Short mmCIF file of C-alpha atoms and ligand atoms in Angstrom, two decimals:
data_model
loop_
_atom_site.label_atom_id
_atom_site.label_comp_id
_atom_site.label_asym_id
_atom_site.label_seq_id
_atom_site.Cartn_x
_atom_site.Cartn_y
_atom_site.Cartn_z
CA MET P 29 0.01 -0.04 0.01
CA GLN P 30 1.29 3.37 -0.93
CA LEU P 31 0.02 6.78 0.33
CA LEU P 32 -1.15 9.33 -2.19
CA ASP P 33 0.54 12.22 -0.40
CA GLY P 34 -1.34 15.34 -1.20
CA LYS P 35 0.84 17.45 1.00
CA LEU P 36 3.80 16.39 -0.81
CA VAL P 37 2.41 16.84 -4.22
CA SER P 38 0.75 20.13 -3.60
CA LYS P 39 4.15 21.47 -2.33
CA SER P 40 5.72 20.42 -5.66
CA VAL P 41 2.88 22.20 -7.55
CA LYS P 42 3.27 25.33 -5.40
CA ASP P 43 7.14 25.36 -5.69
CA SER P 44 6.79 25.17 -9.46
CA LEU P 45 4.16 27.97 -9.48
CA ALA P 46 6.19 30.12 -7.30
CA ALA P 47 9.15 29.89 -9.64
CA SER P 48 6.89 30.67 -12.69
CA VAL P 49 5.36 33.65 -10.86
CA GLU P 50 8.84 34.99 -10.12
CA ASN P 51 9.84 34.70 -13.68
CA HIS P 52 6.66 36.26 -14.92
CA LEU P 53 7.05 39.19 -12.60
CA ARG P 54 10.68 39.61 -13.60
CA GLY P 55 9.47 39.78 -17.24
CA GLY P 56 7.16 42.64 -16.33
CA GLY P 57 4.00 40.49 -15.83
CA LYS P 58 1.10 41.25 -13.63
CA THR P 59 0.80 39.69 -10.19
CA PRO P 60 -1.89 36.96 -10.24
CA HIS P 61 -4.82 38.01 -8.02
CA LEU P 62 -7.49 35.91 -6.44
CA ALA P 63 -10.52 37.48 -4.85
CA ALA P 64 -12.21 35.33 -2.17
CA ILE P 65 -15.61 35.98 -0.79
CA LEU P 66 -16.69 34.45 2.55
CA VAL P 67 -20.35 35.01 3.74
CA GLY P 68 -21.20 34.31 7.36
CA ASP P 69 -19.24 32.68 10.10
CA ASN P 70 -19.14 28.95 9.24
CA GLY P 71 -15.91 27.72 11.12
CA ALA P 72 -14.90 25.15 8.43
CA SER P 73 -15.39 27.66 5.66
CA GLN P 74 -13.32 30.29 7.57
CA THR P 75 -10.50 27.64 7.81
CA TYR P 76 -10.65 26.74 4.11
CA VAL P 77 -10.59 30.35 2.91
CA ALA P 78 -7.83 31.13 5.30
CA SER P 79 -5.81 28.29 3.79
CA LYS P 80 -6.54 29.51 0.33
CA VAL P 81 -5.25 33.10 1.15
CA LYS P 82 -2.10 31.66 2.85
CA ALA P 83 -1.37 29.43 -0.23
CA CYS P 84 -1.69 32.58 -2.44
CA GLU P 85 0.93 34.30 -0.36
CA GLU P 86 3.18 31.24 -0.63
CA VAL P 87 3.30 31.34 -4.32
CA GLY P 88 3.53 35.16 -4.72
CA PHE P 89 -0.11 35.72 -5.67
CA ARG P 90 -2.04 38.79 -4.45
CA SER P 91 -5.29 37.87 -2.59
CA THR P 92 -8.31 39.96 -1.52
CA LEU P 93 -10.57 38.39 1.15
CA LEU P 94 -13.97 39.89 1.43
CA GLN P 95 -15.77 38.76 4.61
CA LEU P 96 -19.45 39.57 4.68
CA PRO P 97 -22.17 39.08 7.31
CA GLY P 98 -24.40 36.00 6.99
CA ASP P 99 -27.62 38.23 6.91
CA LEU P 100 -26.31 40.10 3.81
CA PRO P 101 -29.01 40.67 1.20
CA GLU P 102 -28.43 38.47 -1.88
CA ALA P 103 -28.48 41.59 -4.13
CA VAL P 104 -25.53 43.19 -2.21
CA LEU P 105 -23.40 39.93 -2.64
CA LEU P 106 -24.13 39.98 -6.51
CA HIS P 107 -23.00 43.61 -6.57
CA ARG P 108 -19.85 42.75 -4.94
CA ILE P 109 -19.15 39.94 -7.24
CA GLU P 110 -19.90 42.37 -10.23
CA ALA P 111 -17.33 44.73 -8.91
CA PHE P 112 -14.68 42.05 -8.99
CA ASN P 113 -15.90 41.03 -12.45
CA GLN P 114 -15.19 44.55 -13.66
CA ASP P 115 -11.80 44.91 -11.80
CA PRO P 116 -9.06 44.12 -14.44
CA GLU P 117 -6.67 43.54 -11.47
CA VAL P 118 -8.70 40.49 -10.37
CA ASP P 119 -7.91 37.16 -12.18
CA GLY P 120 -10.03 34.78 -10.26
CA ILE P 121 -13.18 35.10 -8.05
CA LEU P 122 -14.30 32.40 -5.54
CA VAL P 123 -17.27 32.48 -3.36
CA GLN P 124 -16.86 30.03 -0.59
CA LEU P 125 -19.78 27.51 -0.33
CA PRO P 126 -22.05 26.69 1.34
CA LEU P 127 -23.96 30.02 1.37
CA PRO P 128 -26.72 31.03 3.92
CA ALA P 129 -30.14 29.56 2.86
CA HIS P 130 -31.58 32.94 1.77
CA ILE P 131 -28.95 33.28 -0.96
CA SER P 132 -29.26 31.40 -4.28
CA GLU P 133 -26.11 29.49 -4.98
CA HIS P 134 -27.04 29.20 -8.61
CA LYS P 135 -27.49 32.95 -8.95
CA VAL P 136 -24.15 33.63 -7.24
CA ILE P 137 -22.29 31.24 -9.49
CA GLU P 138 -23.90 32.44 -12.70
CA THR P 139 -22.91 36.01 -11.74
CA ILE P 140 -19.19 35.31 -11.81
CA ARG P 141 -17.66 35.96 -15.06
CA VAL P 142 -16.76 32.75 -16.72
CA GLU P 143 -13.23 34.01 -17.48
CA LYS P 144 -12.74 34.48 -13.68
CA ASP P 145 -14.45 31.29 -12.55
CA VAL P 146 -11.48 29.66 -11.05
CA ASP P 147 -13.79 27.34 -9.02
CA GLY P 148 -15.18 25.92 -12.30
CA PHE P 149 -18.65 25.90 -10.99
CA HIS P 150 -20.33 28.14 -13.63
CA PRO P 151 -22.68 26.27 -15.96
CA GLU P 152 -20.49 27.28 -18.89
CA SER P 153 -17.38 25.89 -17.22
CA MET P 154 -19.26 22.66 -16.28
CA GLY P 155 -20.58 22.39 -19.81
CA ARG P 156 -17.32 22.83 -21.50
CA MET P 157 -15.70 20.40 -19.05
CA ALA P 158 -18.31 17.82 -20.00
CA LEU P 159 -17.49 18.36 -23.62
CA GLY P 160 -13.78 18.18 -23.14
CA LEU P 161 -13.30 21.76 -24.21
CA PRO P 162 -10.78 24.00 -22.37
CA SER P 163 -12.27 25.30 -19.17
CA PHE P 164 -11.50 25.76 -15.49
CA LEU P 165 -11.98 22.43 -13.73
CA PRO P 166 -13.53 22.35 -10.38
CA ALA P 167 -10.66 22.43 -7.81
CA THR P 168 -11.25 19.21 -5.86
CA PRO P 169 -11.76 16.94 -8.86
CA TYR P 170 -8.85 18.68 -10.67
CA GLY P 171 -6.59 18.24 -7.61
CA ILE P 172 -7.45 14.50 -7.49
CA LEU P 173 -6.48 14.23 -11.20
CA LEU P 174 -3.17 15.90 -10.48
CA LEU P 175 -2.54 13.48 -7.59
CA MET P 176 -3.37 10.48 -9.80
CA GLU P 177 -1.06 11.86 -12.62
CA HIS P 178 1.80 12.31 -10.15
CA TYR P 179 1.60 8.76 -8.90
CA GLN P 180 0.94 7.48 -12.61
CA ILE P 181 -2.26 5.71 -11.43
CA GLN P 182 -3.48 3.47 -14.22
CA THR P 183 -7.01 4.68 -15.12
CA LYS P 184 -7.66 3.54 -18.81
CA GLY P 185 -10.40 0.98 -18.94
CA ARG P 186 -10.64 0.76 -15.15
CA HIS P 187 -13.93 0.77 -13.32
CA ALA P 188 -14.20 3.95 -11.11
CA VAL P 189 -16.91 4.14 -8.58
CA VAL P 190 -17.69 7.67 -7.28
CA ILE P 191 -19.80 7.94 -4.11
CA GLY P 192 -21.55 11.26 -3.97
CA ARG P 193 -23.12 13.37 -6.78
CA SER P 194 -22.47 16.95 -5.38
CA HIS P 195 -21.85 19.71 -7.98
CA ILE P 196 -18.53 20.39 -6.34
CA VAL P 197 -17.04 16.98 -6.24
CA GLY P 198 -18.92 13.78 -7.26
CA ARG P 199 -20.62 14.94 -10.46
CA PRO P 200 -17.64 16.60 -12.05
CA MET P 201 -15.46 13.81 -10.87
CA SER P 202 -17.57 11.27 -12.57
CA ILE P 203 -17.50 13.25 -15.83
CA LEU P 204 -13.72 13.87 -15.81
CA LEU P 205 -12.86 10.20 -15.17
CA SER P 206 -15.06 9.26 -18.14
CA ARG P 207 -13.39 11.64 -20.57
CA ASN P 208 -11.13 10.35 -23.24
CA ASP P 209 -7.96 11.63 -21.59
CA TYR P 210 -5.36 10.72 -18.90
CA PRO P 211 -6.37 10.46 -16.12
CA GLY P 212 -9.62 9.25 -17.45
CA ASN P 213 -11.02 6.61 -19.87
CA CYS P 214 -12.64 4.85 -16.94
CA SER P 215 -16.00 3.19 -16.89
CA VAL P 216 -17.71 5.22 -14.19
CA THR P 217 -20.46 4.37 -11.76
CA LEU P 218 -21.85 7.37 -9.98
CA CYS P 219 -23.43 6.37 -6.71
CA HIS P 220 -25.61 8.39 -4.37
CA SER P 221 -27.96 8.20 -1.43
CA HIS P 222 -30.60 6.21 -3.47
CA THR P 223 -28.11 3.60 -4.86
CA LEU P 224 -29.18 0.07 -4.28
CA HIS P 225 -26.41 -2.62 -3.45
CA LEU P 226 -23.75 -0.02 -2.95
CA PRO P 227 -21.27 -2.39 -1.16
CA ALA P 228 -21.47 -4.78 -4.12
CA ILE P 229 -20.86 -2.04 -6.64
CA CYS P 230 -17.96 -0.78 -4.67
CA LEU P 231 -16.45 -4.32 -4.47
CA GLN P 232 -16.18 -4.23 -8.32
CA ALA P 233 -14.32 -0.87 -8.31
CA ASP P 234 -10.61 -0.54 -9.32
CA ILE P 235 -10.82 3.10 -8.23
CA ILE P 236 -13.11 4.45 -5.48
CA ILE P 237 -13.74 8.15 -4.99
CA ALA P 238 -15.55 8.61 -1.66
CA ALA P 239 -17.26 12.04 -1.54
CA LEU P 240 -20.38 11.64 0.51
CA GLY P 241 -19.53 13.37 3.81
CA GLN P 242 -20.08 10.44 6.07
CA PRO P 243 -17.20 9.76 8.42
CA GLY P 244 -15.87 6.26 8.07
CA PHE P 245 -18.48 5.10 5.59
CA LEU P 246 -16.24 2.97 3.35
CA ARG P 247 -15.33 -0.11 5.16
CA SER P 248 -12.81 -2.85 4.11
CA ASP P 249 -15.62 -5.29 3.14
CA MET P 250 -16.59 -2.78 0.42
CA VAL P 251 -13.08 -2.61 -1.14
CA LYS P 252 -11.50 -5.10 -3.65
CA GLU P 253 -7.88 -6.04 -2.94
CA GLY P 254 -5.51 -3.72 -4.77
CA ALA P 255 -8.00 -0.83 -5.35
CA VAL P 256 -7.08 2.82 -5.46
CA VAL P 257 -9.03 4.67 -2.83
CA VAL P 258 -9.36 8.48 -2.76
CA ASP P 259 -11.04 9.98 0.35
CA VAL P 260 -12.72 13.45 -0.16
CA GLY P 261 -14.31 13.55 3.23
CA ILE P 262 -13.37 16.19 5.76
CA THR P 263 -16.03 16.05 8.47
CA ARG P 264 -15.43 17.71 11.85
CA VAL P 265 -16.18 15.12 14.58
CA PRO P 266 -16.17 16.08 18.29
CA ASP P 267 -12.90 15.08 20.10
CA ALA P 268 -12.37 16.32 23.65
CA ASN P 269 -8.69 15.22 23.57
CA ARG P 270 -7.89 17.94 20.89
CA LYS P 271 -7.28 21.55 21.57
CA ALA P 272 -9.75 22.62 18.78
CA GLY P 273 -12.41 20.25 20.35
CA PHE P 274 -12.74 18.31 17.04
CA ALA P 275 -10.90 16.05 14.83
CA ILE P 276 -11.16 15.84 10.98
CA ARG P 277 -12.34 12.48 9.63
CA GLY P 278 -12.69 11.20 6.10
CA ASP P 279 -15.25 9.09 4.49
CA VAL P 280 -13.00 6.02 4.56
CA ASP P 281 -12.29 3.82 7.55
CA PHE P 282 -8.61 4.17 6.96
CA GLU P 283 -7.41 1.60 9.36
CA SER P 284 -9.33 -1.21 7.89
CA VAL P 285 -9.30 -0.21 4.22
CA ALA P 286 -5.71 0.87 3.77
CA PRO P 287 -4.14 -2.69 3.94
CA ARG P 288 -6.36 -3.70 1.06
CA CYS P 289 -5.36 -0.79 -1.20
CA SER P 290 -2.62 -0.37 -3.77
CA TYR P 291 -2.94 3.46 -3.10
CA ILE P 292 -4.96 5.42 -0.67
CA THR P 293 -5.19 9.07 0.38
CA PRO P 294 -4.72 9.98 4.01
CA VAL P 295 -7.03 12.51 5.80
CA PRO P 296 -5.86 15.12 6.43
CA GLY P 297 -2.99 15.57 3.88
CA GLY P 298 -4.55 13.94 0.81
CA VAL P 299 -7.21 15.68 -1.22
CA GLY P 300 -7.45 18.85 0.86
CA PRO P 301 -4.03 20.37 -0.13
CA MET P 302 -4.56 19.18 -3.69
CA THR P 303 -7.80 21.20 -3.89
CA ILE P 304 -5.82 24.28 -3.05
CA ALA P 305 -3.05 23.54 -5.45
CA ALA P 306 -5.68 23.06 -8.24
CA LEU P 307 -7.26 26.44 -7.36
CA LEU P 308 -3.89 28.06 -7.54
CA LYS P 309 -3.22 26.53 -11.03
CA ASN P 310 -6.61 27.80 -12.31
CA THR P 311 -5.73 31.38 -10.98
CA TRP P 312 -2.44 31.21 -12.70
CA TYR P 313 -3.94 30.11 -15.92
CA SER P 314 -6.56 32.91 -15.78
CA CYS P 315 -3.92 35.49 -15.22
CA THR P 316 -1.61 34.25 -18.05
CA HIS P 317 -4.22 33.50 -20.59
CA LYS P 318 -6.21 36.64 -20.73
CA LYS P 319 -8.39 37.43 -23.64
CA THR P 320 -7.99 41.18 -24.63
N1 GUN M 414 -16.83 24.54 -0.41
C1 GUN M 414 -16.34 23.24 -0.39
N2 GUN M 414 -15.47 23.12 -1.34
C2 GUN M 414 -15.44 24.23 -2.02
C3 GUN M 414 -14.68 24.72 -3.19
O1 GUN M 414 -13.89 23.98 -3.86
N3 GUN M 414 -14.94 26.01 -3.56
C4 GUN M 414 -15.78 26.70 -2.98
N4 GUN M 414 -15.91 27.99 -3.42
N5 GUN M 414 -16.66 26.36 -1.91
C5 GUN M 414 -16.31 25.18 -1.47
#
C-alpha cells in the first residue's frame, strides 16, 4: 500500500508555480490576483478560505478576502461579485460554499464572469468540461486528477466508482474520469443516497472516490484487494482530546481499508491540499491566458 501524499504533491505544484510567478514578474508580468468571498461565520469555511489566502501568499499571488455578514441581502453579494468581475486587476473570483439559505447558490455562481470562474462551478465551465473543451476544472476533482497523474495511477479501462453526486466533487469527478484523456478513460459508476447494493458495486471498483461526507462510511468489506481509494471527506467530529475540540475524519475507515489498497489518500494531507493547489493553478492560468 502506498499513500497518495497530497501534502507532498501540492508542495511540488506550489514550488513550481512560485518559480513561474517569479519569472513572470521579472518579465514585467502582472501579479496573479485571487478574490475570495466568505459569507457568514461557518467555522470550516473560515478555515478553508484562510488556507487559500495563505497559499496565495506562498506562491507570490495577491489575494483579497472579502468577509461579509451572514444576513447580507443577496443583491449586495451579487453587486460585490460584479465589482470583482469589472476589476481588471482580479484574475479569479471564488465564493466559498455553502452560502446562507436565503442566498441562491446558482445565481451567485452565474454572476461570476466565466473567465474568472477559477472554481469551475459556472454552468458554462461545467458544460465545457463535460464536452472536453478548455475550461477551468472544479478544484477538488482537478486536484485528484493531479494527484493520480503524479503517482501515474493507471485509469484507462478501469472501473471507477464515485460515491456522492455533489456539484462540487462527485458529479464533475464522474465526468472527468469518463473523458477520453489521462487520467480518465474509466468506466464510471456514480453512486448516491438512493443507490441500491452499494457495497456490491464498490467491491467491483478498481478506483473508489468517496465524496459523500459520512465519516468512516467506506469499510474494508466494500473494497477489492488492490483498489485505489481517494477519500474526499473532511467532516469535523467532536474530540475532547484535541485543543480545537474536534478531529477531521474522512469518508473512509482508513485503518481497515488501507491494507487492502494499492494506493490510498490520508485525511488530512490527501485531497485537501490538492484542492488548493488546483485552485492556484486555475488562477495562474486565468492570469496568463487573458483574452483582450
Ligand atoms: N466548499 C467546499 N469546497 C469548495 C470549493 O472547492 N470551492 C468553494 N468556493 N466552496 C467550497
